[in-house]
Amino acid sequence: MSTVLDTALAELAAGLPDGALVTDPDVLAAHRSDRAPFCPSGRPAALVRARSTDDVSLVLRTAHAHRIPVVPQAARTGLAGGANAIEGCILLSVERMDRILEIDTVDQVAVVEAGVVNAVFSRAVAERGLFYPPDPSSWEESTLGGNAATNAGGLCCVKYGVTADFVRGLTVVLADGSVLRTGRRTAKGVAGYDLTHLFVGSEGTLGVITEVTLALRPAAQAPLTAVAFFPTPAAACAVVSDYMADGTRPSLLELMDRPTMDVVSAYRDLGFPPDAGAVLITQSDRGEQAAADLKRFADIAAVHDGDAIVSEDPAEAEMLLAARRLVAVATESLGAYLADDVCVPRRMLAELVDRVQDVARAHGVRITCVAHAGDGNLHPHVLFDPADPDQVERAHRAFGAVMDLGLELGGTITGEHGVGVLKRDWLTKELGPVGVRVHRDIKHTLDPRGILNPGKVLAAAGTTADAVAGDVGTA
Amino acid sequence: MSTVLDTALAELAAGLPDGALVTDPDVLAAHRSDRAPFCPSGRPAALVRARSTDDVSLVLRTAHAHRIPVVPQAARTGLAGGANAIEGCILLSVERMDRILEIDTVDQVAVVEAGVVNAVFSRAVAERGLFYPPDPSSWEESTLGGNAATNAGGLCCVKYGVTADFVRGLTVVLADGSVLRTGRRTAKGVAGYDLTHLFVGSEGTLGVITEVTLALRPAAQAPLTAVAFFPTPAAACAVVSDYMADGTRPSLLELMDRPTMDVVSAYRDLGFPPDAGAVLITQSDRGEQAAADLKRFADIAAVHDGDAIVSEDPAEAEMLLAARRLVAVATESLGAYLADDVCVPRRMLAELVDRVQDVARAHGVRITCVAHAGDGNLHPHVLFDPADPDQVERAHRAFGAVMDLGLELGGTITGEHGVGVLKRDWLTKELGPVGVRVHRDIKHTLDPRGILNPGKVLAAAGTTADAVAGDVGTA
């Protein structure tokens, strides 16, 4: 078997540009994992830093011929282990395919290579008076190809939608190395099956995205911001429902529960009222109507015992948002955490927030809740001490119990983070047997040898990964 | 072979509710075709009027076992022959699955059976203060299942998007009769592959949609309307680009060229200026900002020699829109026509409109152009006398030449009508060989016996349809 891998790597070395193929153990070790804590990862056999669709095609053609698993990667900011190495794989990075190929201001559309960083792109289109809304927390580092492969969300989804809503077309390299162009450049189009959105969110298991055609919007107006504190999460969630049922669409509507406020306060004192059980932060970017929107928000908040502060000063607004932005770093500072990502119908959000604390009590762990509340997308963070095996075990059980709860409330196990390896077992529950069968059939059709990110999203049907597991030491 | 069909029909008669299975030749003849002119249709062997997902499942299980082709139907308002019978098929109508199962005003989501008529649903949600935007011209007759199966568009797409943008989940009966539930009820979700949008727009070739979960919006405000006349289509198209590049989003932006105005004028004199080469009709439904939007439209129109009339009176606005609404009936009154549906990048719209007239001259036919201009979606109507075989032949060639032109300009052959049988050959051009292969692979995976609407979208790979063609006379 090691001969197979050696042969494949020799073919890649011969065909790829200088420096693209990396087998240095330290570099490989540094590329084993994304940001999902406590997710298994194997030892990669090699890393390829592709510079072109041709490079990607060569890697896949070679891997297909020799049945070697390939794990697509870019910034590795994912939170579900989707980019984690598997034993003996080739890591195929598109991070250096970082050219913005075109920004068309008339048609408000852009074409980019997969490795362009979201923030770089967002700023480039902003300079031309345009707006690319999807803003996952990782936007300063994550790439547009990775955003498409995971269908990333963010704070602005509540008004503007997720990455999928902006992807019009793709260049995808298929498992056998052939190059597929999907979708269109136009505003509308129904020619054939929607392959574009089959690949979006498929987490590298069906093909490797190398170029993305993205819809843009005219620049939004600077938002106005309001913050409101509530005695209970239930009161805050009632405001979310009432406000969203209204005609206006907030451009941001975030919720933090008391445990989250406590975590943030421990990191930096922002003066949260000590008796507040939850806080909502909202923005409206509707220009002249924004002030009226926030007045309406404040009125609805008052009905539910909420005390709203509307800020017309951008600097002050930034400060209000800072609390939300500090959640990740403040939580990380406490040790380790597992981030759930359940999304439920908005009417179920209050029950979800309450019952997450039942889960916390039942498993003896601390769980904080932050939510893209307007979308019903809750991120319960299960905190634990990674040095304590018992806590780790209880945290994992609580993490799973939250997904079961999301399903029970008519929701989904993942609103925006994806499945990766972390939520594979729950995906099976959510899809049901017919859904799993169709997933497996489509996977097998597009990747008959099971080389594309095997074991991610769904457990691998074959044993491709295992078959090469013994090779790594000799590569 | 006739025994096979007889056996299958006997099984259906035994398993379906009374009256669901129809073999009356007159009824069958009345259900052979949708509204695509000059599209081939075969003689169906039977019609099943399903009342439930179980009925649909029984039909497909039976058809799958006996390898009998099935053509899904509902209102048969399609314009591409997608619902046309093929020889010896079972027509499977979901038209009587017409229950609105749920309208949730808090989460702004609804669940409907596939046979609910768009207009019935749109009015039902409007009564609850909600808004279902997709408005294909056929909306008074066409069903939500058909709208989903073809990913129907309409006038409001320019602001609100197409049917696919509102479909969150589906119940789909697969070729073997198993029942698949796709998608979600929540605002966001990335659990597994996006099967929902694989079925949306697949024109009944991958499965039969029986239930649809639809996103709704808060009620829109009553629109203001403006009309502007221009010396040339190019001037009107320049306004489209400039106005769309602006921050505002019109809720309607339609273009008619001079030949369309002439057709409408011949049908009813609406007092079009005799020297106008094109007209734009636009609406804004942004409440207090609508007047400012239309002022901006009028200003941009003036730059391009356009004379805009803004109407604040809803009755007058209706009259302005009536011209657009009359296009279909006025065109039909002239004889027969083939409706193209190309969609191009907006910057190419002016060139497209001009060069469509080159096509008209080259083929000696009359072509009128009406466009969902804000989307770059043009409907050139190729007029002809169906009694004149030479004209019919020239009209078909012109119809195809327009699609070639759309592809040449970076567009798609179909923005919203679908492929059916009418555009099958051009779809192959648009998809390219890798795209066609992936389409065929996915079709084969989901429908290994090729019983689902064979020959639609793509030419049938096998000969299933032919194999039963001889049976019909004996059924």
PDB file of C-alpha atoms in Angstrom, chain B residues 42 86 107 110 120 137 173 179 222 263 269-270 297 350 366 413 422 430 457 469:
ATOM      1  CA  GLY B  42     -48.265  11.202 -26.647  1.00  0.00           C
ATOM      2  CA  ILE B  86     -45.799  10.733 -23.384  1.00  0.00           C
ATOM      3  CA  ASP B 107     -42.905  32.126  12.111  1.00  0.00           C
ATOM      4  CA  ALA B 110     -46.970  27.815   5.596  1.00  0.00           C
ATOM      5  CA  VAL B 120     -55.952  30.993  -3.490  1.00  0.00           C
ATOM      6  CA  SER B 137     -48.585  35.178 -14.947  1.00  0.00           C
ATOM      7  CA  VAL B 173     -42.397  10.875  -3.552  1.00  0.00           C
ATOM      8  CA  VAL B 179     -41.552   9.293   0.673  1.00  0.00           C
ATOM      9  CA  ALA B 222     -49.464  49.301  -1.576  1.00  0.00           C
ATOM     10  CA  VAL B 263     -49.722  44.214 -30.648  1.00  0.00           C
ATOM     11  CA  ASP B 269     -56.074  51.362 -27.851  1.00  0.00           C
ATOM     12  CA  LEU B 270     -54.319  52.520 -24.684  1.00  0.00           C
ATOM     13  CA  PHE B 297     -36.671  56.750 -11.532  1.00  0.00           C
ATOM     14  CA  ALA B 350     -30.085  46.396 -24.752  1.00  0.00           C
ATOM     15  CA  ARG B 366     -42.329  39.021 -36.364  1.00  0.00           C
ATOM     16  CA  ILE B 413     -31.904  29.765 -22.275  1.00  0.00           C
ATOM     17  CA  LEU B 422     -39.142  22.636 -25.948  1.00  0.00           C
ATOM     18  CA  GLU B 430     -25.827  25.448 -21.942  1.00  0.00           C
ATOM     19  CA  VAL B 457     -35.359  18.368 -19.472  1.00  0.00           C
ATOM     20  CA  ALA B 469     -45.631   3.067 -26.640  1.00  0.00           C
TER      21      ALA B 469
END
